[in-house]
C-alpha cells in the first residue's frame, strides 16, 4: 500500500478528505446495488455517477463506493458485488489513516495500490464513505481526480 | 523470561476486544475504529475495520506482549488470517450476554485453535461468575486446561486480570515445551 499524496495534485482546498463543493447534477438511474446507508433511489443515482466515471475517464475499469465500516453502497454497472472487496477497502483506509499519522500527517487524502496489472486508487469521501477506482497503469490520474472532485457532493450523498 | 510474545485478541463483533487492548496497553493504541452503519449501528457506535495494536510490558522484566486485535465481523475475516501468523497465545473474547453470538463464536474458536495449535485464554466479558464463565467456555468447545477468565472489560483492572492469565498461560506453555525437550 503506497501513501501517494504526490501522485496527483492536491485538491483545490486544504481539506483532508474530499468534501462536497457543488450541487448535484445527475439524475438518470443505473445499476441497483443495495447497501446499508443508501435507499434504492439514492443507490441508483450513485451507480449512475460511477458509470459516468468509467465512461469519462479512459483506462478506468471499475468503481466502487463503500461505507467506512465495510459495506457496499454502489458500484458501476459492469462490476460485480463482492462483499469482501468492500471490507478490504474499509480496512485499507482504516490503516491508511494510521499510516498517514505515522508519516506526520493529520489526514489521509488518497491511497494508491500499484500492482502488475494497474492501479487501485482509493479516496475517503467525507467521513463515512470510501471510493475506489480500478484502473490500468496508463490512467490519467489528474483526470480521474478531477472527476471525483467534481462529483464529490453526489458521492457523499445526502441520505 | 525475556522475550516478545504475539497475542491475537479475537472474538465476535462487540465482544470487547478493543476495550481489552485499550484498557491494558501501555503504549498508544493503534486503532482503526470507524462509525458503524446499518444494523450494526444499533449494537454499538464504532467498530474496528482492520486491527487494534497495543503493548504490555511487565514491570522490571523484559517480557513484552504485542496485542493484535482483529475485527469481529465475518466480512473482515481476512484480517484475522493476516494477523494470526506466529501467534503465541490466542485471547478469545466473548460477551456472556450476547447469547446470539455464542454458536458462531464456538465454531470460530475451535477452527482457529485447530489451525494455530497454540494455547488459548477465553475472556468471558460482562460476567463476574467463574462457574458461569467456565460453563460458557465449555459450550464454545473449550478444552480442559484452557484458561477461562470472567471479566468486565470496561474496567481496566479486569483487563489486567486477562493479561495476567495470558502471561501464566505463556509460562505454562514454555515450561511444557522445556519438559518435552528434556
Coordinates of C-alpha atoms in Angstrom, one line a residue, chain B:
Chain B
X1 CA 11.5 -14.6 30.7
X2 CA 12.9 -12.0 28.4
X3 CA 11.0 -12.2 25.2
X4 CA 8.4 -10.7 22.9
X5 CA 5.2 -12.6 22.5
X6 CA 2.5 -12.1 20.0
X7 CA -1.1 -12.3 21.4
X8 CA -4.0 -12.5 19.0
X9 CA -7.1 -10.9 20.5
X10 CA -10.1 -12.1 18.6
X11 CA -13.8 -13.0 19.0
X12 CA -17.2 -11.9 17.8
X13 CA -18.4 -8.4 16.9
X14 CA -18.9 -6.2 20.0
X15 CA -17.4 -8.7 22.4
X16 CA -14.9 -6.3 24.0
X17 CA -11.7 -6.9 22.1
X18 CA -10.9 -3.2 21.5
X19 CA -11.8 -2.4 25.1
X20 CA -9.4 -5.1 26.4
X21 CA -6.5 -3.7 24.3
X22 CA -7.3 -0.1 25.2
X23 CA -7.6 -0.9 28.9
X24 CA -4.2 -2.7 29.2
X25 CA -1.9 -1.2 26.5
X26 CA 0.9 0.8 27.9
X27 CA 1.6 2.4 24.5
X28 CA -0.8 4.5 22.4
X29 CA -3.2 2.0 20.8
X30 CA -3.2 1.9 17.0
X31 CA -6.9 1.8 16.3
X32 CA -8.9 1.6 13.2
X33 CA -12.3 2.3 14.7
X34 CA -14.9 3.9 12.4
X35 CA -18.6 4.7 12.8
X36 CA -20.9 1.7 12.3
X37 CA -23.8 1.7 9.8
X38 CA -26.9 -0.3 9.1
X39 CA -28.0 -2.9 11.7
X40 CA -24.6 -2.8 13.5
X41 CA -25.2 0.8 14.5
X42 CA -27.9 -0.5 16.8
X43 CA -25.3 -2.5 18.6
X44 CA -22.5 0.0 19.0
X45 CA -21.4 3.3 17.5
X46 CA -17.9 2.3 16.3
X47 CA -16.2 -0.8 15.1
X48 CA -12.7 -2.0 14.2
X49 CA -12.2 -2.4 10.5
X50 CA -8.6 -3.5 10.3
X51 CA -6.8 -4.0 13.6
X52 CA -6.0 -2.7 17.0
X53 CA -2.5 -2.8 18.3
X54 CA -1.2 -2.3 21.8
X55 CA 1.6 -3.5 24.0
X56 CA 2.1 -4.6 27.6
X57 CA 5.3 -5.0 29.5
X58 CA 5.9 -6.4 32.9
X59 CA 7.5 -4.1 35.5
X60 CA 11.1 -4.9 35.9
X61 CA 11.1 -7.6 33.2
X62 CA 11.9 -7.5 29.5
X63 CA 8.9 -9.7 28.7
X64 CA 6.7 -7.8 26.3
X65 CA 3.3 -8.7 24.9
X66 CA 2.3 -7.4 21.5
X67 CA -1.5 -7.3 21.4
X68 CA -3.1 -7.6 17.9
X69 CA -6.8 -7.2 17.9
X70 CA -9.0 -8.3 15.0
X71 CA -12.3 -7.0 13.7
X72 CA -15.2 -9.3 14.8
X73 CA -17.4 -9.4 11.7
X74 CA -17.1 -12.3 9.2
X75 CA -16.6 -9.9 6.3
X76 CA -13.2 -8.9 7.9
X77 CA -12.1 -12.5 8.4
X78 CA -9.2 -11.8 6.0
X79 CA -7.6 -9.6 8.7
X80 CA -7.6 -12.5 11.2
X81 CA -5.8 -14.5 8.5
X82 CA -3.3 -11.8 8.1
X83 CA -2.7 -11.2 11.8
X84 CA -2.7 -14.8 13.1
X85 CA 0.8 -15.7 11.9
X86 CA 3.3 -16.6 14.6
X87 CA 0.9 -16.1 17.4
X88 CA 1.9 -17.4 20.8
X89 CA -1.5 -17.2 22.6
X90 CA -5.0 -16.6 21.3
X91 CA -7.1 -14.5 23.6
X92 CA -10.7 -15.1 22.6
X93 CA -13.1 -12.6 23.9
X94 CA -16.8 -13.4 24.1
X95 CA -19.7 -11.4 25.6
X96 CA -21.5 -13.6 28.0
X97 CA -24.8 -11.7 27.5
X98 CA -24.7 -11.7 23.7
X99 CA -26.0 -15.2 23.5
X100 CA -26.8 -15.0 19.8
X101 CA -23.1 -14.8 19.1
X102 CA -22.1 -17.9 21.0
X103 CA -22.7 -20.6 18.5
X104 CA -20.7 -19.0 15.8
X105 CA -18.0 -18.0 18.3
X106 CA -17.6 -21.6 19.3
X107 CA -17.1 -22.7 15.7
X108 CA -14.6 -19.9 15.1
X109 CA -12.7 -20.6 18.3
X110 CA -12.2 -24.3 17.6
X111 CA -11.3 -23.7 14.0
X112 CA -8.8 -21.1 14.9
X113 CA -7.1 -23.3 17.6
X114 CA -7.1 -26.3 15.3
X115 CA -5.3 -24.2 12.8
X116 CA -2.8 -22.4 15.1
X117 CA -2.2 -25.1 17.7
X118 CA -1.4 -22.6 20.4
X119 CA -2.8 -22.1 23.9
X120 CA -5.9 -20.0 24.4
X121 CA -7.3 -17.7 27.1
X122 CA -11.0 -17.3 26.9
X123 CA -12.1 -13.9 28.3
X124 CA -15.8 -14.0 29.1
X125 CA -16.8 -10.4 29.2
X126 CA -19.7 -9.0 31.1
X127 CA -19.5 -11.9 33.5
X128 CA -18.5 -12.0 37.2
X129 CA -19.1 -15.6 37.9
X130 CA -16.3 -18.1 37.4
X131 CA -18.7 -21.0 37.1
X132 CA -20.9 -19.3 34.5
X133 CA -17.8 -18.4 32.6
X134 CA -16.5 -21.9 32.7
X135 CA -19.8 -23.3 31.5
X136 CA -20.0 -20.8 28.6
X137 CA -16.4 -21.6 27.6
X138 CA -17.2 -25.3 27.6
X139 CA -20.3 -24.6 25.4
X140 CA -17.9 -22.9 23.0
X141 CA -15.8 -26.1 22.8
X142 CA -13.2 -25.0 25.3
X143 CA -10.9 -27.9 26.2
X144 CA -9.6 -28.9 29.6
X145 CA -6.6 -26.8 30.6
X146 CA -7.6 -23.8 28.5
X147 CA -7.8 -20.7 30.7
X148 CA -11.1 -19.0 31.3
X149 CA -11.4 -15.6 32.8
X150 CA -14.7 -13.9 33.8
X151 CA -14.2 -10.2 33.3
X152 CA -15.8 -6.7 32.9
X153 CA -13.7 -5.2 30.2
X154 CA -14.9 -1.7 30.7
X155 CA -12.8 -1.9 33.9
X156 CA -9.0 -1.7 33.3
X157 CA -8.3 -3.8 36.3
X158 CA -10.4 -6.6 34.8
X159 CA -8.4 -6.3 31.6
X160 CA -5.2 -6.7 33.5
X161 CA -6.6 -9.9 35.0
X162 CA -6.9 -11.2 31.5
X163 CA -3.3 -10.2 30.7
X164 CA -2.1 -11.9 33.9
X165 CA -3.8 -15.1 32.7
X166 CA -2.2 -14.7 29.3
X167 CA 1.2 -14.4 31.0
X168 CA 0.5 -17.5 33.1
X169 CA -0.5 -19.4 30.0
X170 CA 2.7 -18.4 28.2
X171 CA 4.7 -19.5 31.2
X172 CA 3.0 -22.9 31.3
X173 CA 3.4 -23.3 27.6
X174 CA 7.2 -22.6 27.9
X175 CA 7.6 -25.0 30.8
X176 CA 5.7 -27.6 28.9
X177 CA 8.0 -27.1 25.8
X178 CA 11.1 -27.2 28.0
X179 CA 9.9 -30.5 29.6
X180 CA 9.2 -32.0 26.2
X181 CA 12.7 -31.1 25.0
X182 CA 14.3 -32.5 28.2

